[in-house]
PDB file of C-alpha atoms in Angstrom:
ATOM      1  CA  UNK A   1       0.115   0.004   0.126  1.00  0.00           C
ATOM      2  CA  UNK A   2       1.112   3.215  -0.800  1.00  0.00           C
ATOM      3  CA  UNK A   3       1.453   5.551   2.446  1.00  0.00           C
ATOM      4  CA  UNK A   4      -0.327   8.283   0.127  1.00  0.00           C
ATOM      5  CA  UNK A   5      -3.165   6.279  -0.176  1.00  0.00           C
ATOM      6  CA  UNK A   6      -5.270   6.399   2.975  1.00  0.00           C
ATOM      7  CA  UNK A   7      -7.359   3.596   3.957  1.00  0.00           C
ATOM      8  CA  UNK A   8     -11.042   4.057   4.374  1.00  0.00           C
ATOM      9  CA  UNK A   9     -13.049   2.260   7.312  1.00  0.00           C
ATOM     10  CA  UNK A  10     -16.717   2.772   7.355  1.00  0.00           C
ATOM     11  CA  UNK A  11     -16.575   5.561   4.734  1.00  0.00           C
ATOM     12  CA  UNK A  12     -13.910   7.518   6.842  1.00  0.00           C
ATOM     13  CA  UNK A  13     -10.317   8.152   5.476  1.00  0.00           C
ATOM     14  CA  UNK A  14      -7.752   7.053   8.094  1.00  0.00           C
ATOM     15  CA  UNK A  15      -5.296   9.628   9.410  1.00  0.00           C
ATOM     16  CA  UNK A  16      -1.495   8.734   9.151  1.00  0.00           C
ATOM     17  CA  UNK A  17       0.364  10.097  12.115  1.00  0.00           C
ATOM     18  CA  UNK A  18       3.962   9.156  13.306  1.00  0.00           C
ATOM     19  CA  UNK A  19       4.437   7.879  16.729  1.00  0.00           C
ATOM     20  CA  UNK A  20       7.634   9.230  18.968  1.00  0.00           C
ATOM     21  CA  UNK A  21       9.678   8.705  16.032  1.00  0.00           C
ATOM     22  CA  UNK A  22       9.069   9.754  12.388  1.00  0.00           C
ATOM     23  CA  UNK A  23      10.156   6.257  11.427  1.00  0.00           C
ATOM     24  CA  UNK A  24       7.017   4.865  13.100  1.00  0.00           C
ATOM     25  CA  UNK A  25       3.889   5.259  11.413  1.00  0.00           C
ATOM     26  CA  UNK A  26       0.341   4.310  12.191  1.00  0.00           C
ATOM     27  CA  UNK A  27      -3.053   4.843  10.654  1.00  0.00           C
ATOM     28  CA  UNK A  28      -5.885   6.054  13.144  1.00  0.00           C
ATOM     29  CA  UNK A  29      -9.446   6.848  12.888  1.00  0.00           C
ATOM     30  CA  UNK A  30     -10.559  10.508  13.650  1.00  0.00           C
ATOM     31  CA  UNK A  31     -13.429   9.407  15.432  1.00  0.00           C
ATOM     32  CA  UNK A  32     -11.899   6.557  17.693  1.00  0.00           C
ATOM     33  CA  UNK A  33      -9.629   6.924  20.720  1.00  0.00           C
ATOM     34  CA  UNK A  34      -6.483   7.784  19.411  1.00  0.00           C
ATOM     35  CA  UNK A  35      -2.866   7.456  20.955  1.00  0.00           C
ATOM     36  CA  UNK A  36      -1.905  10.133  23.613  1.00  0.00           C
ATOM     37  CA  UNK A  37       0.596  10.899  26.187  1.00  0.00           C
ATOM     38  CA  UNK A  38      -0.011   7.927  28.183  1.00  0.00           C
ATOM     39  CA  UNK A  39       0.564   5.718  25.473  1.00  0.00           C
ATOM     40  CA  UNK A  40       3.866   7.311  24.509  1.00  0.00           C
ATOM     41  CA  UNK A  41       4.907   7.075  28.142  1.00  0.00           C
ATOM     42  CA  UNK A  42       3.968   3.268  28.176  1.00  0.00           C
ATOM     43  CA  UNK A  43       6.034   2.603  24.836  1.00  0.00           C
ATOM     44  CA  UNK A  44       9.158   4.312  26.149  1.00  0.00           C
ATOM     45  CA  UNK A  45       8.819   2.471  29.718  1.00  0.00           C
ATOM     46  CA  UNK A  46       8.214  -1.131  28.501  1.00  0.00           C
ATOM     47  CA  UNK A  47      11.350  -3.353  27.671  1.00  0.00           C
ATOM     48  CA  UNK A  48      10.631  -5.746  24.734  1.00  0.00           C
ATOM     49  CA  UNK A  49      13.583  -8.061  24.149  1.00  0.00           C
ATOM     50  CA  UNK A  50      14.363  -9.828  20.885  1.00  0.00           C
ATOM     51  CA  UNK A  51      12.577 -13.308  20.525  1.00  0.00           C
ATOM     52  CA  UNK A  52       9.741 -12.702  23.001  1.00  0.00           C
ATOM     53  CA  UNK A  53       6.185 -13.015  22.581  1.00  0.00           C
ATOM     54  CA  UNK A  54       4.206  -9.982  23.624  1.00  0.00           C
ATOM     55  CA  UNK A  55       0.292  -9.546  23.939  1.00  0.00           C
ATOM     56  CA  UNK A  56      -1.537  -6.343  24.581  1.00  0.00           C
ATOM     57  CA  UNK A  57      -4.692  -6.198  26.474  1.00  0.00           C
ATOM     58  CA  UNK A  58      -6.914  -3.715  24.655  1.00  0.00           C
ATOM     59  CA  UNK A  59      -4.782  -2.999  21.714  1.00  0.00           C
ATOM     60  CA  UNK A  60      -6.975  -0.240  20.021  1.00  0.00           C
ATOM     61  CA  UNK A  61      -5.518   0.357  16.535  1.00  0.00           C
ATOM     62  CA  UNK A  62      -2.258  -1.205  17.374  1.00  0.00           C
ATOM     63  CA  UNK A  63       0.175   1.411  17.764  1.00  0.00           C
ATOM     64  CA  UNK A  64       2.076  -0.002  20.578  1.00  0.00           C
ATOM     65  CA  UNK A  65       2.193  -3.459  18.822  1.00  0.00           C
ATOM     66  CA  UNK A  66       4.029  -1.459  15.742  1.00  0.00           C
ATOM     67  CA  UNK A  67       6.207   0.207  18.262  1.00  0.00           C
ATOM     68  CA  UNK A  68       7.313  -3.325  19.716  1.00  0.00           C
ATOM     69  CA  UNK A  69       7.952  -4.554  16.580  1.00  0.00           C
ATOM     70  CA  UNK A  70      11.187  -2.659  16.215  1.00  0.00           C
ATOM     71  CA  UNK A  71      12.519  -4.904  19.093  1.00  0.00           C
ATOM     72  CA  UNK A  72      12.315  -7.964  16.615  1.00  0.00           C
ATOM     73  CA  UNK A  73       9.665 -10.017  18.837  1.00  0.00           C
ATOM     74  CA  UNK A  74       8.742 -13.488  18.006  1.00  0.00           C
ATOM     75  CA  UNK A  75       5.270 -12.983  18.023  1.00  0.00           C
ATOM     76  CA  UNK A  76       2.958 -10.098  18.649  1.00  0.00           C
ATOM     77  CA  UNK A  77      -0.690 -10.585  20.003  1.00  0.00           C
ATOM     78  CA  UNK A  78      -3.352  -7.860  20.079  1.00  0.00           C
ATOM     79  CA  UNK A  79      -6.758  -8.287  22.185  1.00  0.00           C
ATOM     80  CA  UNK A  80      -9.664  -6.084  21.844  1.00  0.00           C
ATOM     81  CA  UNK A  81     -13.459  -6.387  22.037  1.00  0.00           C
ATOM     82  CA  UNK A  82     -14.242  -3.651  19.264  1.00  0.00           C
ATOM     83  CA  UNK A  83     -14.280  -4.823  16.042  1.00  0.00           C
ATOM     84  CA  UNK A  84     -13.654  -1.683  14.132  1.00  0.00           C
ATOM     85  CA  UNK A  85     -10.592  -0.433  15.907  1.00  0.00           C
ATOM     86  CA  UNK A  86      -9.415  -4.092  15.573  1.00  0.00           C
ATOM     87  CA  UNK A  87      -9.797  -3.717  11.843  1.00  0.00           C
ATOM     88  CA  UNK A  88      -7.478  -0.572  11.950  1.00  0.00           C
ATOM     89  CA  UNK A  89      -5.004  -2.632  13.775  1.00  0.00           C
ATOM     90  CA  UNK A  90      -4.931  -5.210  11.168  1.00  0.00           C
ATOM     91  CA  UNK A  91      -4.144  -2.584   8.488  1.00  0.00           C
ATOM     92  CA  UNK A  92      -1.476  -1.247  10.696  1.00  0.00           C
ATOM     93  CA  UNK A  93      -0.076  -4.718  11.126  1.00  0.00           C
ATOM     94  CA  UNK A  94      -0.151  -5.433   7.554  1.00  0.00           C
ATOM     95  CA  UNK A  95       1.443  -2.206   6.617  1.00  0.00           C
ATOM     96  CA  UNK A  96       3.986  -1.650   9.364  1.00  0.00           C
ATOM     97  CA  UNK A  97       5.070  -4.914  11.410  1.00  0.00           C
ATOM     98  CA  UNK A  98       7.348  -7.511  10.169  1.00  0.00           C
ATOM     99  CA  UNK A  99       6.829  -9.950  13.129  1.00  0.00           C
ATOM    100  CA  UNK A 100       3.963 -12.466  13.010  1.00  0.00           C
ATOM    101  CA  UNK A 101       0.663 -10.876  14.531  1.00  0.00           C
ATOM    102  CA  UNK A 102      -2.358 -12.459  15.729  1.00  0.00           C
ATOM    103  CA  UNK A 103      -5.230 -10.183  16.517  1.00  0.00           C
ATOM    104  CA  UNK A 104      -8.251 -11.473  18.845  1.00  0.00           C
ATOM    105  CA  UNK A 105     -11.772  -9.846  18.569  1.00  0.00           C
ATOM    106  CA  UNK A 106     -12.941 -10.858  22.088  1.00  0.00           C
ATOM    107  CA  UNK A 107     -13.256  -9.485  25.770  1.00  0.00           C
ATOM    108  CA  UNK A 108      -9.787 -10.461  27.544  1.00  0.00           C
ATOM    109  CA  UNK A 109     -11.851 -12.491  30.037  1.00  0.00           C
ATOM    110  CA  UNK A 110     -12.752 -15.100  27.218  1.00  0.00           C
ATOM    111  CA  UNK A 111      -9.164 -15.281  25.602  1.00  0.00           C
ATOM    112  CA  UNK A 112      -7.440 -18.641  25.819  1.00  0.00           C
ATOM    113  CA  UNK A 113      -4.019 -18.414  24.628  1.00  0.00           C
ATOM    114  CA  UNK A 114      -0.606 -20.145  24.878  1.00  0.00           C
ATOM    115  CA  UNK A 115       1.415 -18.152  27.624  1.00  0.00           C
ATOM    116  CA  UNK A 116       3.440 -15.206  26.670  1.00  0.00           C
ATOM    117  CA  UNK A 117       6.714 -13.570  27.951  1.00  0.00           C
ATOM    118  CA  UNK A 118       5.268  -9.989  28.317  1.00  0.00           C
ATOM    119  CA  UNK A 119       1.717  -8.293  28.590  1.00  0.00           C
ATOM    120  CA  UNK A 120       1.191  -4.624  28.074  1.00  0.00           C
ATOM    121  CA  UNK A 121      -1.703  -2.771  28.636  1.00  0.00           C
ATOM    122  CA  UNK A 122      -3.109   1.180  28.607  1.00  0.00           C
ATOM    123  CA  UNK A 123      -6.598   0.346  30.025  1.00  0.00           C
ATOM    124  CA  UNK A 124      -9.565   2.637  30.446  1.00  0.00           C
ATOM    125  CA  UNK A 125      -8.670   4.666  33.571  1.00  0.00           C
ATOM    126  CA  UNK A 126     -12.123   5.592  34.846  1.00  0.00           C
ATOM    127  CA  UNK A 127     -14.612   3.721  36.883  1.00  0.00           C
ATOM    128  CA  UNK A 128     -18.147   3.393  35.965  1.00  0.00           C
ATOM    129  CA  UNK A 129     -19.400   5.404  38.878  1.00  0.00           C
ATOM    130  CA  UNK A 130     -17.523   8.502  37.489  1.00  0.00           C
ATOM    131  CA  UNK A 131     -19.397   8.301  34.057  1.00  0.00           C
ATOM    132  CA  UNK A 132     -22.095  11.007  33.918  1.00  0.00           C
ATOM    133  CA  UNK A 133     -25.656   9.714  32.810  1.00  0.00           C
ATOM    134  CA  UNK A 134     -25.720  12.243  29.926  1.00  0.00           C
ATOM    135  CA  UNK A 135     -22.350  11.187  28.574  1.00  0.00           C
ATOM    136  CA  UNK A 136     -22.412  10.169  24.821  1.00  0.00           C
ATOM    137  CA  UNK A 137     -21.333   6.725  24.359  1.00  0.00           C
ATOM    138  CA  UNK A 138     -18.909   6.566  21.508  1.00  0.00           C
ATOM    139  CA  UNK A 139     -15.524   4.770  20.728  1.00  0.00           C
ATOM    140  CA  UNK A 140     -13.513   7.660  22.542  1.00  0.00           C
ATOM    141  CA  UNK A 141     -15.704   7.191  25.576  1.00  0.00           C
ATOM    142  CA  UNK A 142     -15.395   3.364  25.611  1.00  0.00           C
ATOM    143  CA  UNK A 143     -11.606   3.823  25.588  1.00  0.00           C
ATOM    144  CA  UNK A 144     -11.701   5.821  28.956  1.00  0.00           C
ATOM    145  CA  UNK A 145     -14.462   3.906  30.980  1.00  0.00           C
ATOM    146  CA  UNK A 146     -14.258   0.393  32.436  1.00  0.00           C
ATOM    147  CA  UNK A 147     -17.397  -0.892  30.456  1.00  0.00           C
ATOM    148  CA  UNK A 148     -16.063  -4.269  30.277  1.00  0.00           C
ATOM    149  CA  UNK A 149     -14.579  -5.014  33.403  1.00  0.00           C
ATOM    150  CA  UNK A 150     -12.316  -3.165  36.121  1.00  0.00           C
ATOM    151  CA  UNK A 151      -8.736  -2.730  37.143  1.00  0.00           C
ATOM    152  CA  UNK A 152      -8.583  -6.311  38.683  1.00  0.00           C
ATOM    153  CA  UNK A 153      -9.691  -8.007  35.337  1.00  0.00           C
ATOM    154  CA  UNK A 154      -6.800  -6.294  33.432  1.00  0.00           C
ATOM    155  CA  UNK A 155      -4.172  -7.435  36.124  1.00  0.00           C
ATOM    156  CA  UNK A 156      -5.740 -11.170  36.860  1.00  0.00           C
ATOM    157  CA  UNK A 157      -5.778 -11.823  33.044  1.00  0.00           C
ATOM    158  CA  UNK A 158      -2.426 -10.235  32.599  1.00  0.00           C
ATOM    159  CA  UNK A 159      -1.270 -12.803  35.316  1.00  0.00           C
ATOM    160  CA  UNK A 160      -3.168 -15.620  33.887  1.00  0.00           C
ATOM    161  CA  UNK A 161      -1.759 -15.176  30.271  1.00  0.00           C
ATOM    162  CA  UNK A 162       2.013 -14.564  31.581  1.00  0.00           C
ATOM    163  CA  UNK A 163       4.693 -17.300  31.575  1.00  0.00           C
ATOM    164  CA  UNK A 164       6.439 -17.710  35.125  1.00  0.00           C
ATOM    165  CA  UNK A 165       8.900 -14.392  35.353  1.00  0.00           C
ATOM    166  CA  UNK A 166       6.969 -12.968  32.562  1.00  0.00           C
ATOM    167  CA  UNK A 167       6.467  -9.302  32.460  1.00  0.00           C
ATOM    168  CA  UNK A 168       3.320  -7.101  32.731  1.00  0.00           C
ATOM    169  CA  UNK A 169       3.672  -3.220  31.876  1.00  0.00           C
ATOM    170  CA  UNK A 170       0.932  -0.977  32.826  1.00  0.00           C
ATOM    171  CA  UNK A 171       0.225   2.627  32.672  1.00  0.00           C
ATOM    172  CA  UNK A 172      -2.680   4.107  35.018  1.00  0.00           C
ATOM    173  CA  UNK A 173      -3.585   6.999  37.276  1.00  0.00           C
ATOM    174  CA  UNK A 174      -1.576   7.710  40.387  1.00  0.00           C
ATOM    175  CA  UNK A 175      -4.626   7.987  42.323  1.00  0.00           C
ATOM    176  CA  UNK A 176      -5.188   4.178  42.050  1.00  0.00           C
ATOM    177  CA  UNK A 177      -1.494   3.138  43.004  1.00  0.00           C
ATOM    178  CA  UNK A 178      -2.549   1.574  46.174  1.00  0.00           C
ATOM    179  CA  UNK A 179      -5.151  -0.607  44.282  1.00  0.00           C
ATOM    180  CA  UNK A 180      -2.614  -1.537  41.534  1.00  0.00           C
ATOM    181  CA  UNK A 181      -0.099  -2.737  43.807  1.00  0.00           C
ATOM    182  CA  UNK A 182      -2.445  -4.713  46.201  1.00  0.00           C
ATOM    183  CA  UNK A 183      -4.179  -6.567  43.086  1.00  0.00           C
ATOM    184  CA  UNK A 184      -0.545  -7.047  41.819  1.00  0.00           C
ATOM    185  CA  UNK A 185       0.246  -8.823  44.975  1.00  0.00           C
ATOM    186  CA  UNK A 186      -2.982 -10.674  44.908  1.00  0.00           C
ATOM    187  CA  UNK A 187      -2.633 -12.267  41.400  1.00  0.00           C
ATOM    188  CA  UNK A 188       1.104 -13.162  41.916  1.00  0.00           C
ATOM    189  CA  UNK A 189       2.703 -10.072  40.500  1.00  0.00           C
ATOM    190  CA  UNK A 190       5.600  -8.578  41.847  1.00  0.00           C
ATOM    191  CA  UNK A 191       6.619  -4.937  41.412  1.00  0.00           C
ATOM    192  CA  UNK A 192       9.882  -4.657  39.686  1.00  0.00           C
ATOM    193  CA  UNK A 193       9.847  -1.063  38.499  1.00  0.00           C
ATOM    194  CA  UNK A 194       7.753   2.148  38.823  1.00  0.00           C
ATOM    195  CA  UNK A 195       7.805   5.473  37.462  1.00  0.00           C
ATOM    196  CA  UNK A 196       5.776   8.638  37.727  1.00  0.00           C
ATOM    197  CA  UNK A 197       5.156  11.367  35.094  1.00  0.00           C
ATOM    198  CA  UNK A 198       4.339  14.775  36.283  1.00  0.00           C
ATOM    199  CA  UNK A 199       2.601  17.697  34.274  1.00  0.00           C
ATOM    200  CA  UNK A 200       5.122  20.592  33.737  1.00  0.00           C
ATOM    201  CA  UNK A 201       2.240  22.987  34.165  1.00  0.00           C
ATOM    202  CA  UNK A 202       0.958  22.196  37.665  1.00  0.00           C
ATOM    203  CA  UNK A 203       3.615  19.873  39.110  1.00  0.00           C
ATOM    204  CA  UNK A 204       0.993  17.370  39.658  1.00  0.00           C
ATOM    205  CA  UNK A 205       1.793  13.501  38.951  1.00  0.00           C
ATOM    206  CA  UNK A 206      -0.520  12.598  36.058  1.00  0.00           C
ATOM    207  CA  UNK A 207       0.603   8.915  35.041  1.00  0.00           C
ATOM    208  CA  UNK A 208       1.823   5.774  36.831  1.00  0.00           C
ATOM    209  CA  UNK A 209       3.959   3.299  34.805  1.00  0.00           C
ATOM    210  CA  UNK A 210       4.866   0.023  36.739  1.00  0.00           C
ATOM    211  CA  UNK A 211       6.640  -3.341  35.632  1.00  0.00           C
ATOM    212  CA  UNK A 212       5.438  -6.283  37.285  1.00  0.00           C
ATOM    213  CA  UNK A 213       7.200  -9.793  37.283  1.00  0.00           C
ATOM    214  CA  UNK A 214       5.029 -12.887  37.539  1.00  0.00           C
ATOM    215  CA  UNK A 215       5.927 -15.028  40.661  1.00  0.00           C
ATOM    216  CA  UNK A 216       9.025 -12.721  40.717  1.00  0.00           C
ATOM    217  CA  UNK A 217      11.181 -12.032  44.179  1.00  0.00           C
ATOM    218  CA  UNK A 218      12.759  -8.868  43.410  1.00  0.00           C
ATOM    219  CA  UNK A 219      13.312  -5.389  44.930  1.00  0.00           C
ATOM    220  CA  UNK A 220      11.487  -2.455  43.366  1.00  0.00           C
ATOM    221  CA  UNK A 221      13.225   0.071  41.810  1.00  0.00           C
ATOM    222  CA  UNK A 222      11.537   3.622  41.722  1.00  0.00           C
ATOM    223  CA  UNK A 223      13.080   5.353  38.553  1.00  0.00           C
ATOM    224  CA  UNK A 224      13.435   8.944  38.267  1.00  0.00           C
ATOM    225  CA  UNK A 225      10.071  10.828  37.486  1.00  0.00           C
ATOM    226  CA  UNK A 226       9.401  12.250  33.983  1.00  0.00           C
ATOM    227  CA  UNK A 227       7.806  15.589  32.918  1.00  0.00           C
ATOM    228  CA  UNK A 228       5.416  15.971  30.454  1.00  0.00           C
TER     229      UNK A 228
END
C-alpha cells in the first residue's frame, strides 16, 4: 500500500501519524480513541527483548504493537473487544509490522492463549461510577471508562496469560496506586519498576507506570520521574 493512499474504514479516511519517531507510522480513525501521552509513556517505559512473545490487552489501533515490532519480537498478539479498532490494527499490522501478528476480537475474560513473555496494557482509567448519565457513548468514551470489567480484570488476566517470570507493563492513574499494587500482589505479580510522570504546568503526577514480574522475588526500583 502506498502511504499516500489512505485506507478508508466505514467511509472515513484514516489519518496517518507518526508515533514518537518519524520512522514509526500508524493509521488512526479520527473518531476513535487515538494514541496520547499515556501511550507514549508506556511505549518508552516497557522493555521488549528480541525473540519474546508480546500480548496487548486492549490493543485499539495497534500502535503499541507497531512500536514493539522494532525490538524483533517472536510474535505479537493484540486483543480488543471492538471490531472496528481491531480492523484498523490489522491494517497497521499489514502495513508496518514484520513479526507474525495475531489479532483477537474478544473480551480479555474469554481469551485462551498460550502463555506469553510480556503483557502490556493502557486500559480505561475511569470507573463506571464516574461516568455522567448524559455522557454520549462513542469509541472515545469506550476507551476511557471500564465498561468491560475493572482494573482487577486487567491485572488478573495479565497474570493468567503470562509465563512464570514474565513481565506486565501497565500505565494508569497515580490515585489508584494502592489498588494497583495490592491487586498485583493478590495475583502473583511482584513490582519490579515504577515511574511517575508529572505535568510541567501544575507539577501534579498525571501517570503511573509499573513493571510487574509474575512469581518474581525482586526489590522494587523507583525510577526518576519524567515531565510531560
